[in-house]
mmCIF file of C-alpha atoms and ligand atoms in Angstrom:
data_model
loop_
_atom_site.group_PDB
_atom_site.id
_atom_site.type_symbol
_atom_site.label_atom_id
_atom_site.label_comp_id
_atom_site.label_asym_id
_atom_site.label_seq_id
_atom_site.Cartn_x
_atom_site.Cartn_y
_atom_site.Cartn_z
ATOM 1 C CA MET A 22 -39.356 -32.288 28.874
ATOM 2 C CA ALA A 23 -37.445 -28.896 28.277
ATOM 3 C CA GLN A 24 -39.255 -25.898 30.398
ATOM 4 C CA SER A 25 -40.341 -23.409 28.114
ATOM 5 C CA PRO A 26 -38.506 -20.255 28.517
ATOM 6 C CA VAL A 27 -40.813 -17.406 30.761
ATOM 7 C CA ILE A 28 -43.228 -15.222 28.603
ATOM 8 C CA MET A 29 -42.931 -11.421 29.229
ATOM 9 C CA LEU A 30 -45.550 -8.859 28.533
ATOM 10 C CA GLY A 31 -43.334 -5.426 28.573
ATOM 11 C CA ILE A 32 -45.166 -1.540 28.170
ATOM 12 C CA GLU A 33 -43.889 1.545 27.550
ATOM 13 C CA SER A 34 -45.808 4.907 27.539
ATOM 14 C CA SER A 35 -42.822 7.513 28.913
ATOM 15 C CA CYS A 36 -43.318 9.723 26.474
ATOM 16 C CA ASP A 37 -44.951 9.734 22.716
ATOM 17 C CA GLU A 38 -45.003 6.238 21.954
ATOM 18 C CA THR A 39 -47.741 3.655 23.286
ATOM 19 C CA ALA A 40 -45.669 0.207 23.273
ATOM 20 C CA ALA A 41 -46.220 -3.313 24.088
ATOM 21 C CA ALA A 42 -44.239 -5.842 23.637
ATOM 22 C CA ILE A 43 -44.150 -10.169 24.622
ATOM 23 C CA VAL A 44 -40.560 -11.286 24.930
ATOM 24 C CA ALA A 45 -39.464 -14.706 26.126
ATOM 25 C CA ALA A 46 -36.645 -14.927 28.303
ATOM 26 C CA ASP A 47 -34.422 -16.908 25.106
ATOM 27 C CA LYS A 48 -34.512 -13.846 23.263
ATOM 28 C CA THR A 49 -37.531 -14.682 21.246
ATOM 29 C CA ILE A 50 -39.417 -11.183 20.534
ATOM 30 C CA TYR A 51 -42.821 -12.011 19.522
ATOM 31 C CA ALA A 52 -44.308 -9.139 19.083
ATOM 32 C CA ASN A 53 -43.116 -5.453 19.580
ATOM 33 C CA GLU A 54 -45.955 -3.362 19.074
ATOM 34 C CA ILE A 55 -45.948 0.532 18.432
ATOM 35 C CA ALA A 56 -48.728 3.409 18.331
ATOM 36 C CA SER A 57 -46.431 6.322 17.250
ATOM 37 C CA GLN A 58 -48.238 9.774 18.289
ATOM 38 C CA ILE A 59 -46.583 11.951 15.892
ATOM 39 C CA GLU A 60 -48.881 12.948 13.584
ATOM 40 C CA THR A 61 -50.674 14.266 17.253
ATOM 41 C CA HIS A 62 -47.445 15.767 18.591
ATOM 42 C CA ALA A 63 -46.595 17.426 15.402
ATOM 43 C CA LYS A 64 -49.422 19.606 14.689
ATOM 44 C CA HIS A 65 -48.898 21.139 18.321
ATOM 45 C CA GLY A 66 -45.151 21.507 16.906
ATOM 46 C CA GLY A 67 -44.092 18.653 19.852
ATOM 47 C CA VAL A 68 -44.771 16.483 22.943
ATOM 48 C CA VAL A 69 -47.049 18.341 25.104
ATOM 49 C CA PRO A 70 -47.752 15.988 28.419
ATOM 50 C CA GLU A 71 -51.449 16.041 28.922
ATOM 51 C CA VAL A 72 -51.939 15.250 25.607
ATOM 52 C CA ALA A 73 -49.807 12.636 25.330
ATOM 53 C CA ALA A 74 -51.493 11.149 28.648
ATOM 54 C CA ARG A 75 -54.433 11.213 27.136
ATOM 55 C CA ALA A 76 -53.821 9.713 24.002
ATOM 56 C CA HIS A 77 -52.246 6.819 26.266
ATOM 57 C CA LEU A 78 -54.955 5.699 28.079
ATOM 58 C CA GLU A 79 -56.920 5.625 24.330
ATOM 59 C CA MET A 80 -54.379 3.471 22.737
ATOM 60 C CA ILE A 81 -53.121 1.375 25.309
ATOM 61 C CA ASP A 82 -55.337 -1.462 25.383
ATOM 62 C CA GLN A 83 -55.254 -2.329 21.581
ATOM 63 C CA VAL A 84 -51.648 -2.344 21.231
ATOM 64 C CA ILE A 85 -51.440 -4.636 24.401
ATOM 65 C CA ARG A 86 -54.231 -6.306 21.878
ATOM 66 C CA ASP A 87 -52.047 -5.949 18.594
ATOM 67 C CA ALA A 88 -49.101 -7.262 20.590
ATOM 68 C CA LEU A 89 -51.374 -10.576 21.534
ATOM 69 C CA ALA A 90 -52.583 -11.061 18.307
ATOM 70 C CA ALA A 91 -49.031 -10.551 16.648
ATOM 71 C CA ALA A 92 -47.844 -12.855 18.816
ATOM 72 C CA GLY A 93 -50.445 -15.826 17.940
ATOM 73 C CA LEU A 94 -50.684 -15.485 21.821
ATOM 74 C CA THR A 95 -53.659 -15.439 24.997
ATOM 75 C CA MET A 96 -53.309 -13.227 28.251
ATOM 76 C CA GLY A 97 -53.155 -16.870 29.770
ATOM 77 C CA ASP A 98 -50.095 -17.483 28.086
ATOM 78 C CA ILE A 99 -48.594 -14.470 29.935
ATOM 79 C CA ASP A 100 -45.965 -15.118 32.654
ATOM 80 C CA ALA A 101 -45.154 -11.953 34.091
ATOM 81 C CA VAL A 102 -45.351 -8.593 32.659
ATOM 82 C CA ALA A 103 -43.220 -5.585 32.921
ATOM 83 C CA ALA A 104 -43.980 -1.695 32.406
ATOM 84 C CA THR A 105 -41.523 1.270 32.618
ATOM 85 C CA GLY A 106 -41.724 3.177 35.891
ATOM 86 C CA GLY A 107 -39.689 6.433 35.327
ATOM 87 C CA PRO A 108 -38.593 8.727 34.199
ATOM 88 C CA GLY A 109 -40.958 10.201 31.642
ATOM 89 C CA LEU A 110 -44.078 12.376 31.655
ATOM 90 C CA ILE A 111 -45.775 11.379 34.508
ATOM 91 C CA GLY A 112 -49.386 11.122 33.123
ATOM 92 C CA GLY A 113 -47.977 8.428 30.852
ATOM 93 C CA VAL A 114 -46.337 6.189 33.280
ATOM 94 C CA ALA A 115 -49.087 6.089 34.892
ATOM 95 C CA VAL A 116 -51.102 4.655 32.536
ATOM 96 C CA GLY A 117 -48.824 1.692 31.838
ATOM 97 C CA THR A 118 -47.757 1.434 35.601
ATOM 98 C CA VAL A 119 -51.468 0.561 36.690
ATOM 99 C CA THR A 120 -52.660 -1.381 33.471
ATOM 100 C CA ALA A 121 -49.257 -3.923 34.345
ATOM 101 C CA LYS A 122 -50.538 -3.836 37.428
ATOM 102 C CA ALA A 123 -54.559 -4.796 37.166
ATOM 103 C CA ILE A 124 -53.119 -7.344 34.394
ATOM 104 C CA ALA A 125 -50.759 -8.659 37.690
ATOM 105 C CA ALA A 126 -53.254 -8.530 40.538
ATOM 106 C CA ALA A 127 -55.857 -9.911 38.010
ATOM 107 C CA ARG A 128 -53.247 -12.896 36.332
ATOM 108 C CA GLN A 129 -52.018 -13.212 40.321
ATOM 109 C CA ILE A 130 -48.466 -12.553 37.830
ATOM 110 C CA PRO A 131 -45.031 -11.047 38.954
ATOM 111 C CA TYR A 132 -45.010 -7.224 38.182
ATOM 112 C CA PHE A 133 -41.989 -5.583 37.081
ATOM 113 C CA ALA A 134 -41.451 -1.386 37.061
ATOM 114 C CA VAL A 135 -38.306 -1.103 34.860
ATOM 115 C CA ASN A 136 -36.556 2.398 34.903
ATOM 116 C CA HIS A 137 -37.030 3.305 31.241
ATOM 117 C CA LEU A 138 -33.338 4.143 31.193
ATOM 118 C CA GLU A 139 -32.372 0.562 32.025
ATOM 119 C CA GLY A 140 -34.290 -0.665 29.006
ATOM 120 C CA HIS A 141 -32.893 1.488 26.662
ATOM 121 C CA ALA A 142 -29.074 0.316 28.882
ATOM 122 C CA LEU A 143 -29.776 -3.076 28.099
ATOM 123 C CA SER A 144 -31.175 -3.358 25.158
ATOM 124 C CA PRO A 145 -28.186 -4.320 22.846
ATOM 125 C CA ARG A 146 -28.210 -7.098 24.628
ATOM 126 C CA LEU A 147 -31.302 -8.560 23.254
ATOM 127 C CA ALA A 148 -30.427 -7.371 19.723
ATOM 128 C CA ASP A 149 -26.850 -8.349 19.239
ATOM 129 C CA ASP A 150 -25.781 -10.301 22.485
ATOM 130 C CA VAL A 151 -23.247 -7.556 23.548
ATOM 131 C CA ALA A 152 -20.938 -9.067 27.039
ATOM 132 C CA PHE A 153 -20.740 -5.770 30.329
ATOM 133 C CA PRO A 154 -19.203 -4.283 30.586
ATOM 134 C CA TYR A 155 -19.530 -1.741 27.411
ATOM 135 C CA LEU A 156 -20.312 2.011 26.752
ATOM 136 C CA LEU A 157 -23.639 2.986 25.814
ATOM 137 C CA LEU A 158 -24.412 6.017 23.811
ATOM 138 C CA LEU A 159 -28.187 6.624 24.143
ATOM 139 C CA VAL A 160 -29.117 10.457 21.683
ATOM 140 C CA SER A 161 -32.369 10.599 21.483
ATOM 141 C CA GLY A 162 -34.816 13.127 21.589
ATOM 142 C CA GLY A 163 -35.743 12.656 25.377
ATOM 143 C CA HIS A 164 -31.799 11.615 26.788
ATOM 144 C CA THR A 165 -28.279 12.396 25.513
ATOM 145 C CA GLN A 166 -25.795 10.642 28.538
ATOM 146 C CA LEU A 167 -22.950 8.223 28.189
ATOM 147 C CA LEU A 168 -22.943 4.858 30.594
ATOM 148 C CA ALA A 169 -20.940 2.258 31.646
ATOM 149 C CA VAL A 170 -23.120 -0.298 31.537
ATOM 150 C CA ALA A 171 -20.991 -3.295 34.085
ATOM 151 C CA GLY A 172 -24.571 -5.439 34.869
ATOM 152 C CA PRO A 173 -27.943 -5.343 35.431
ATOM 153 C CA GLY A 174 -28.284 -2.595 38.171
ATOM 154 C CA ASP A 175 -25.109 -1.589 37.166
ATOM 155 C CA TYR A 176 -24.683 1.313 36.020
ATOM 156 C CA ARG A 177 -21.758 4.304 35.680
ATOM 157 C CA ARG A 178 -23.323 7.781 33.896
ATOM 158 C CA TYR A 179 -20.346 9.488 32.778
ATOM 159 C CA GLY A 180 -22.396 12.258 31.223
ATOM 160 C CA THR A 181 -25.204 13.381 30.612
ATOM 161 C CA THR A 182 -27.193 16.936 29.140
ATOM 162 C CA MET A 183 -26.842 19.955 31.140
ATOM 163 C CA ASP A 184 -29.930 21.125 29.354
ATOM 164 C CA ASP A 185 -31.715 19.757 26.185
ATOM 165 C CA ALA A 186 -31.100 16.695 24.796
ATOM 166 C CA ALA A 187 -28.944 16.359 20.932
ATOM 167 C CA GLY A 188 -32.776 15.365 19.195
ATOM 168 C CA GLU A 189 -34.487 18.157 20.887
ATOM 169 C CA ALA A 190 -31.677 20.552 19.280
ATOM 170 C CA PHE A 191 -32.749 18.886 16.293
ATOM 171 C CA ASP A 192 -36.568 19.521 16.803
ATOM 172 C CA LYS A 193 -36.177 22.947 17.846
ATOM 173 C CA CYS A 194 -33.924 24.220 14.995
ATOM 174 C CA ALA A 195 -36.494 22.233 12.551
ATOM 175 C CA LYS A 196 -39.078 23.975 13.940
ATOM 176 C CA ALA A 197 -37.492 27.578 14.064
ATOM 177 C CA MET A 198 -36.504 26.055 10.419
ATOM 178 C CA GLY A 199 -39.370 25.574 9.162
ATOM 179 C CA LEU A 200 -38.316 22.120 8.977
ATOM 180 C CA GLY A 201 -41.575 20.725 10.719
ATOM 181 C CA TYR A 202 -41.432 17.651 13.006
ATOM 182 C CA PRO A 203 -39.325 15.539 14.806
ATOM 183 C CA GLY A 204 -36.573 17.468 12.767
ATOM 184 C CA GLY A 205 -33.703 15.356 12.991
ATOM 185 C CA PRO A 206 -34.671 13.095 9.405
ATOM 186 C CA ALA A 207 -35.693 16.684 7.888
ATOM 187 C CA ILE A 208 -32.256 18.264 8.954
ATOM 188 C CA GLU A 209 -30.983 15.740 7.392
ATOM 189 C CA ALA A 210 -33.103 16.020 4.159
ATOM 190 C CA ALA A 211 -31.930 19.222 3.806
ATOM 191 C CA ALA A 212 -28.226 18.744 4.578
ATOM 192 C CA LYS A 213 -27.008 16.786 2.365
ATOM 193 C CA SER A 214 -27.523 19.890 -0.492
ATOM 194 C CA GLY A 215 -25.906 22.553 1.692
ATOM 195 C CA ASP A 216 -22.153 23.313 3.080
ATOM 196 C CA ALA A 217 -21.147 21.948 6.740
ATOM 197 C CA LYS A 218 -18.482 25.176 6.714
ATOM 198 C CA ALA A 219 -21.273 27.724 5.515
ATOM 199 C CA ILE A 220 -21.730 28.878 8.682
ATOM 200 C CA ALA A 221 -20.023 28.952 12.088
ATOM 201 C CA LEU A 222 -21.772 28.194 14.935
ATOM 202 C CA PRO A 223 -20.164 27.204 18.634
ATOM 203 C CA ARG A 224 -19.753 23.372 19.811
ATOM 204 C CA PRO A 225 -20.586 23.978 23.666
ATOM 205 C CA LEU A 226 -18.251 21.767 26.222
ATOM 206 C CA LYS A 227 -16.229 20.514 23.405
ATOM 207 C CA GLY A 228 -13.011 19.469 24.630
ATOM 208 C CA SER A 229 -14.071 20.208 28.427
ATOM 209 C CA ALA A 230 -13.240 18.456 31.370
ATOM 210 C CA GLY A 231 -15.490 15.191 32.085
ATOM 211 C CA CYS A 232 -18.251 13.779 29.501
ATOM 212 C CA HIS A 233 -21.121 16.350 29.888
ATOM 213 C CA PHE A 234 -23.275 17.796 26.540
ATOM 214 C CA SER A 235 -24.811 20.890 26.353
ATOM 215 C CA PHE A 236 -26.874 21.649 22.992
ATOM 216 C CA SER A 237 -29.159 24.611 24.379
ATOM 217 C CA GLY A 238 -26.427 27.390 23.459
ATOM 218 C CA LEU A 239 -26.184 25.874 19.994
ATOM 219 C CA LYS A 240 -29.979 25.978 19.285
ATOM 220 C CA THR A 241 -30.035 29.890 20.533
ATOM 221 C CA ALA A 242 -26.679 30.845 17.419
ATOM 222 C CA LEU A 243 -28.553 28.231 15.116
ATOM 223 C CA VAL A 244 -31.819 30.874 15.977
ATOM 224 C CA ASN A 245 -29.713 33.806 15.749
ATOM 225 C CA ARG A 246 -28.675 33.324 12.564
ATOM 226 C CA LEU A 247 -31.179 32.071 10.927
ATOM 227 C CA SER A 248 -33.285 35.306 11.897
ATOM 228 C CA GLN A 249 -29.549 37.787 10.965
ATOM 229 C CA LEU A 250 -30.079 35.929 7.438
ATOM 230 C CA GLY A 251 -33.206 36.620 6.883
ATOM 231 C CA GLY A 252 -35.668 34.637 8.914
ATOM 232 C CA PRO A 253 -37.056 30.437 7.433
ATOM 233 C CA GLU A 254 -38.111 32.099 3.532
ATOM 234 C CA ALA A 255 -34.983 33.712 2.963
ATOM 235 C CA ALA A 256 -31.975 31.641 5.170
ATOM 236 C CA PRO A 257 -29.746 29.091 3.266
ATOM 237 C CA ILE A 258 -31.537 26.218 4.639
ATOM 238 C CA ALA A 259 -29.536 24.175 3.938
ATOM 239 C CA ASP A 260 -26.285 25.385 4.802
ATOM 240 C CA LEU A 261 -27.883 26.278 8.004
ATOM 241 C CA ALA A 262 -28.788 22.458 7.930
ATOM 242 C CA ALA A 263 -25.660 21.275 7.340
ATOM 243 C CA SER A 264 -23.354 23.374 9.832
ATOM 244 C CA LEU A 265 -25.963 22.679 12.563
ATOM 245 C CA GLN A 266 -25.524 18.153 11.805
ATOM 246 C CA ALA A 267 -22.096 19.155 11.160
ATOM 247 C CA ALA A 268 -22.162 21.064 15.554
ATOM 248 C CA ILE A 269 -23.646 17.731 16.931
ATOM 249 C CA ALA A 270 -21.782 15.384 15.476
ATOM 250 C CA ASP A 271 -18.566 17.467 16.799
ATOM 251 C CA CYS A 272 -20.113 17.550 20.405
ATOM 252 C CA LEU A 273 -21.190 13.918 20.342
ATOM 253 C CA ALA A 274 -18.207 12.824 18.781
ATOM 254 C CA ASP A 275 -15.427 14.710 21.397
ATOM 255 C CA ARG A 276 -17.259 13.701 24.532
ATOM 256 C CA THR A 277 -17.952 10.146 23.364
ATOM 257 C CA LYS A 278 -13.702 10.001 23.058
ATOM 258 C CA ALA A 279 -13.467 10.754 26.420
ATOM 259 C CA ALA A 280 -15.627 8.521 28.049
ATOM 260 C CA LEU A 281 -13.975 6.030 25.333
ATOM 261 C CA THR A 282 -10.875 6.925 27.844
ATOM 262 C CA ARG A 283 -12.642 7.143 30.704
ATOM 263 C CA PHE A 284 -13.919 3.506 30.943
ATOM 264 C CA ARG A 285 -10.693 2.138 29.120
ATOM 265 C CA ALA A 286 -8.841 3.394 32.125
ATOM 266 C CA GLU A 287 -11.886 1.320 34.525
ATOM 267 C CA PHE A 288 -12.020 -1.405 32.982
ATOM 268 C CA PRO A 289 -8.433 -1.855 31.752
ATOM 269 C CA ASP A 290 -9.090 -6.066 32.309
ATOM 270 C CA ASP A 291 -11.254 -5.946 29.790
ATOM 271 C CA ASP A 292 -8.718 -4.277 27.046
ATOM 272 C CA ALA A 293 -8.085 -8.007 25.480
ATOM 273 C CA ASN A 294 -11.458 -8.452 24.513
ATOM 274 C CA GLN A 295 -12.489 -5.167 21.623
ATOM 275 C CA PRO A 296 -15.036 -3.758 24.397
ATOM 276 C CA ALA A 297 -18.076 -2.262 22.750
ATOM 277 C CA LEU A 298 -19.645 1.231 22.309
ATOM 278 C CA VAL A 299 -23.156 1.249 21.560
ATOM 279 C CA ILE A 300 -24.867 3.686 19.875
ATOM 280 C CA ALA A 301 -28.739 3.964 20.516
ATOM 281 C CA GLY A 302 -31.802 6.351 20.315
ATOM 282 C CA GLY A 303 -33.218 8.175 17.107
ATOM 283 C CA VAL A 304 -30.362 10.398 16.536
ATOM 284 C CA ALA A 305 -28.452 6.982 16.255
ATOM 285 C CA ALA A 306 -29.641 6.996 12.539
ATOM 286 C CA ASN A 307 -28.753 9.986 10.871
ATOM 287 C CA GLN A 308 -25.652 8.953 8.817
ATOM 288 C CA HIS A 309 -23.593 11.706 9.211
ATOM 289 C CA ILE A 310 -23.301 11.283 13.155
ATOM 290 C CA PHE A 311 -23.074 7.678 12.731
ATOM 291 C CA ALA A 312 -19.869 8.246 10.603
ATOM 292 C CA VAL A 313 -18.602 10.123 12.543
ATOM 293 C CA LEU A 314 -18.878 8.011 15.869
ATOM 294 C CA GLN A 315 -17.760 5.002 13.930
ATOM 295 C CA ARG A 316 -14.780 6.620 13.140
ATOM 296 C CA VAL A 317 -14.107 7.554 16.371
ATOM 297 C CA ALA A 318 -14.925 4.063 17.838
ATOM 298 C CA ALA A 319 -12.083 2.546 15.143
ATOM 299 C CA ASP A 320 -9.707 5.228 16.252
ATOM 300 C CA ALA A 321 -10.422 3.955 20.422
ATOM 301 C CA ASN A 322 -10.661 0.132 19.210
ATOM 302 C CA PHE A 323 -13.795 -0.619 20.324
ATOM 303 C CA ARG A 324 -16.170 -2.733 18.500
ATOM 304 C CA LEU A 325 -18.878 -0.657 17.472
ATOM 305 C CA SER A 326 -22.581 -2.317 18.177
ATOM 306 C CA VAL A 327 -26.260 -0.393 16.723
ATOM 307 C CA PRO A 328 -29.300 -2.147 17.753
ATOM 308 C CA PRO A 329 -31.729 -1.974 15.358
ATOM 309 C CA ALA A 330 -34.105 1.397 15.382
ATOM 310 C CA LYS A 331 -36.725 -0.796 16.245
ATOM 311 C CA LEU A 332 -35.320 -1.890 19.905
ATOM 312 C CA CYS A 333 -33.246 1.415 20.328
ATOM 313 C CA THR A 334 -35.744 4.605 19.877
ATOM 314 C CA ASP A 335 -38.410 4.175 22.051
ATOM 315 C CA ASN A 336 -39.966 0.347 22.278
ATOM 316 C CA ALA A 337 -41.357 -2.178 24.577
ATOM 317 C CA ALA A 338 -39.915 -5.109 24.096
ATOM 318 C CA MET A 339 -36.659 -3.176 26.007
ATOM 319 C CA ILE A 340 -38.656 -3.233 29.286
ATOM 320 C CA ALA A 341 -39.750 -6.747 27.923
ATOM 321 C CA TRP A 342 -36.056 -7.435 28.223
ATOM 322 C CA ALA A 343 -35.161 -5.417 31.201
ATOM 323 C CA ALA A 344 -37.046 -7.083 33.827
ATOM 324 C CA LEU A 345 -36.414 -10.305 32.018
ATOM 325 C CA GLU A 346 -32.291 -9.463 32.943
ATOM 326 C CA ARG A 347 -33.312 -9.636 36.318
ATOM 327 C CA PHE A 348 -36.586 -12.245 36.802
ATOM 328 C CA ASP A 349 -35.942 -13.488 40.153
ATOM 329 C CA ARG A 350 -36.149 -9.807 41.033
ATOM 330 C CA PRO A 351 -39.538 -7.823 40.501
ATOM 331 C CA ASP A 352 -41.879 -5.394 42.203
ATOM 332 C CA ASP A 353 -44.284 -4.969 44.707
ATOM 333 C CA LEU A 354 -47.713 -3.888 43.361
ATOM 334 C CA ALA A 355 -47.470 -0.963 45.614
ATOM 335 C CA PHE A 356 -44.567 0.566 43.552
ATOM 336 C CA VAL A 357 -45.447 4.647 42.637
ATOM 337 C CA PRO A 358 -44.145 5.824 39.182
ATOM 338 C CA ARG A 359 -41.117 7.900 39.113
ATOM 339 C CA PRO A 360 -41.230 11.468 37.699
ATOM 340 C CA ARG A 361 -37.500 11.334 38.468
ATOM 341 C CA TRP A 362 -35.130 7.855 38.832
ATOM 342 C CA PRO A 363 -31.738 8.192 37.358
ATOM 343 C CA LEU A 364 -29.439 5.218 36.704
ATOM 344 C CA ASP A 365 -26.674 6.212 38.456
ATOM 345 C CA PRO A 366 -27.913 7.940 41.821
ATOM 346 C CA GLU A 367 -24.222 8.789 42.772
ATOM 347 C CA ALA A 368 -23.111 10.296 39.144
ATOM 348 C CA SER A 369 -21.837 13.615 39.668
ATOM 349 C CA PRO A 370 -24.152 16.323 38.318
ATOM 350 C CA PRO A 371 -23.595 18.380 34.433
ATOM 351 C CA PRO A 372 -22.165 21.902 35.359
ATOM 352 C CA GLY A 373 -24.702 24.806 35.417
ATOM 353 C CA ARG A 374 -28.245 24.488 36.375
ATOM 354 C CA GLY A 375 -30.556 21.721 34.616
ATOM 355 C CA VAL A 376 -30.022 17.908 36.107
ATOM 356 C CA ARG A 377 -31.340 16.073 32.856
ATOM 357 C CA GLN A 378 -31.948 12.185 33.896
HETATM 358 O O1 LIG B 1 -35.376 7.033 20.137
HETATM 359 P P1 LIG B 1 -36.516 8.659 19.403
HETATM 360 O O2 LIG B 1 -37.216 7.951 18.291
HETATM 361 O O3 LIG B 1 -37.668 8.618 20.830
HETATM 362 C C1 LIG B 1 -36.858 9.507 21.700
HETATM 363 O O4 LIG B 1 -37.100 10.823 21.864
HETATM 364 O O5 LIG B 1 -36.771 8.652 22.808
HETATM 365 O O6 LIG B 1 -35.645 9.532 19.551
HETATM 366 C C2 LIG B 1 -35.943 10.697 18.472
HETATM 367 C C3 LIG B 1 -35.767 11.428 18.092
HETATM 368 C C4 LIG B 1 -36.181 13.106 17.221
HETATM 369 O O7 LIG B 1 -35.408 14.209 18.365
HETATM 370 C C5 LIG B 1 -35.327 13.404 16.036
HETATM 371 O O8 LIG B 1 -35.596 14.133 14.913
HETATM 372 C C6 LIG B 1 -34.462 12.241 16.336
HETATM 373 O O9 LIG B 1 -34.542 11.385 17.275
HETATM 374 N N1 LIG B 1 -33.836 11.920 14.845
HETATM 375 C C7 LIG B 1 -33.042 11.710 14.369
HETATM 376 C C8 LIG B 1 -32.831 11.327 12.794
HETATM 377 N N2 LIG B 1 -33.791 10.636 13.195
HETATM 378 C C9 LIG B 1 -34.427 10.993 14.758
HETATM 379 N N3 LIG B 1 -31.892 13.238 14.356
HETATM 380 C C10 LIG B 1 -30.827 13.349 13.434
HETATM 381 N N4 LIG B 1 -31.004 13.091 12.476
HETATM 382 C C11 LIG B 1 -32.263 11.838 12.157
HETATM 383 N N5 LIG B 1 -32.041 10.964 10.927
HETATM 384 ZN ZN1 LIG B 2 -36.365 6.892 25.460
#
């Protein structure tokens, strides 16, 4: 009789979602449960680490129970357990890590400490069978990175943000404009009736060497224009939203173009097969940004792959899958959560002060 595939419980708790998923080695997703803290954080206008850690603690047992129920499985059916071990808000990472270790110790099953960024990096293979190597643009509230993914554990970071992530820029600008949290969807909706050429805004790092990003100067420019125009009550919000969205799209397109060129140079053997550009993260839901990136990929003769939102925004299925990709190499229960954990320690840092992972 054929052996049934390994069943992995995955746990994600590094930012503002408490999530548990059950995924089999044959890519069957039995459950992918997410308890969002959006309502809690909306009250504070963003994520407050202490509040997030407490919320993870309150929700994690129930989310795991929900995942087992959705899968129609019991804890006895789980063969191994994986949790995000970093990078992220350390209080939340600790909650998921301790929970996974307790399950592993009690059940005597393997434990995996997964790099959250590796979860994102490998998620296209769970969703869409994308072959190595591929270029990943990860654009969310926490990250803005360009990564060449050559294999599990084999990453080259081409670029990252030296300050805010793209989603963070949307969220902070939306807050200033009185549009609420999360800001991306609100700005996209407001932009529909606006003129993207109405307000001149900068494109930080556009045309610069390398593939890094910067969004904080753009945010400051937006906030300054907003107050010059009379603040959220008097300013033309639709025009500001459309102009901001166009500026962010332009920056993402320019840096991605540079990364596609570098990828072609570093993986010349792959020219015969059309390589993939994968876009993951909440910002990819923006239709204008998606359309702009679609053009960038087509112009460079890359196939575009966008995992379904449930797999490319923060989730636990990607954590389970990243562990399944290296099932022969579990981690020790002595693993200590890591607030910083770069995927490519050799990567050149972005210019300026910050080194975001
Ligand atoms: O991947 P995600 O759900 O969670 C993490 O941040 O990890 O991404 C959330 C981010 C938020 O900053 C949100 O404002 C942004 O993605 N976002 C959008 C849109 N939908 C979500 N940004 C622009 N346009 C959207 N339609
Ligand atoms: Zn993430």
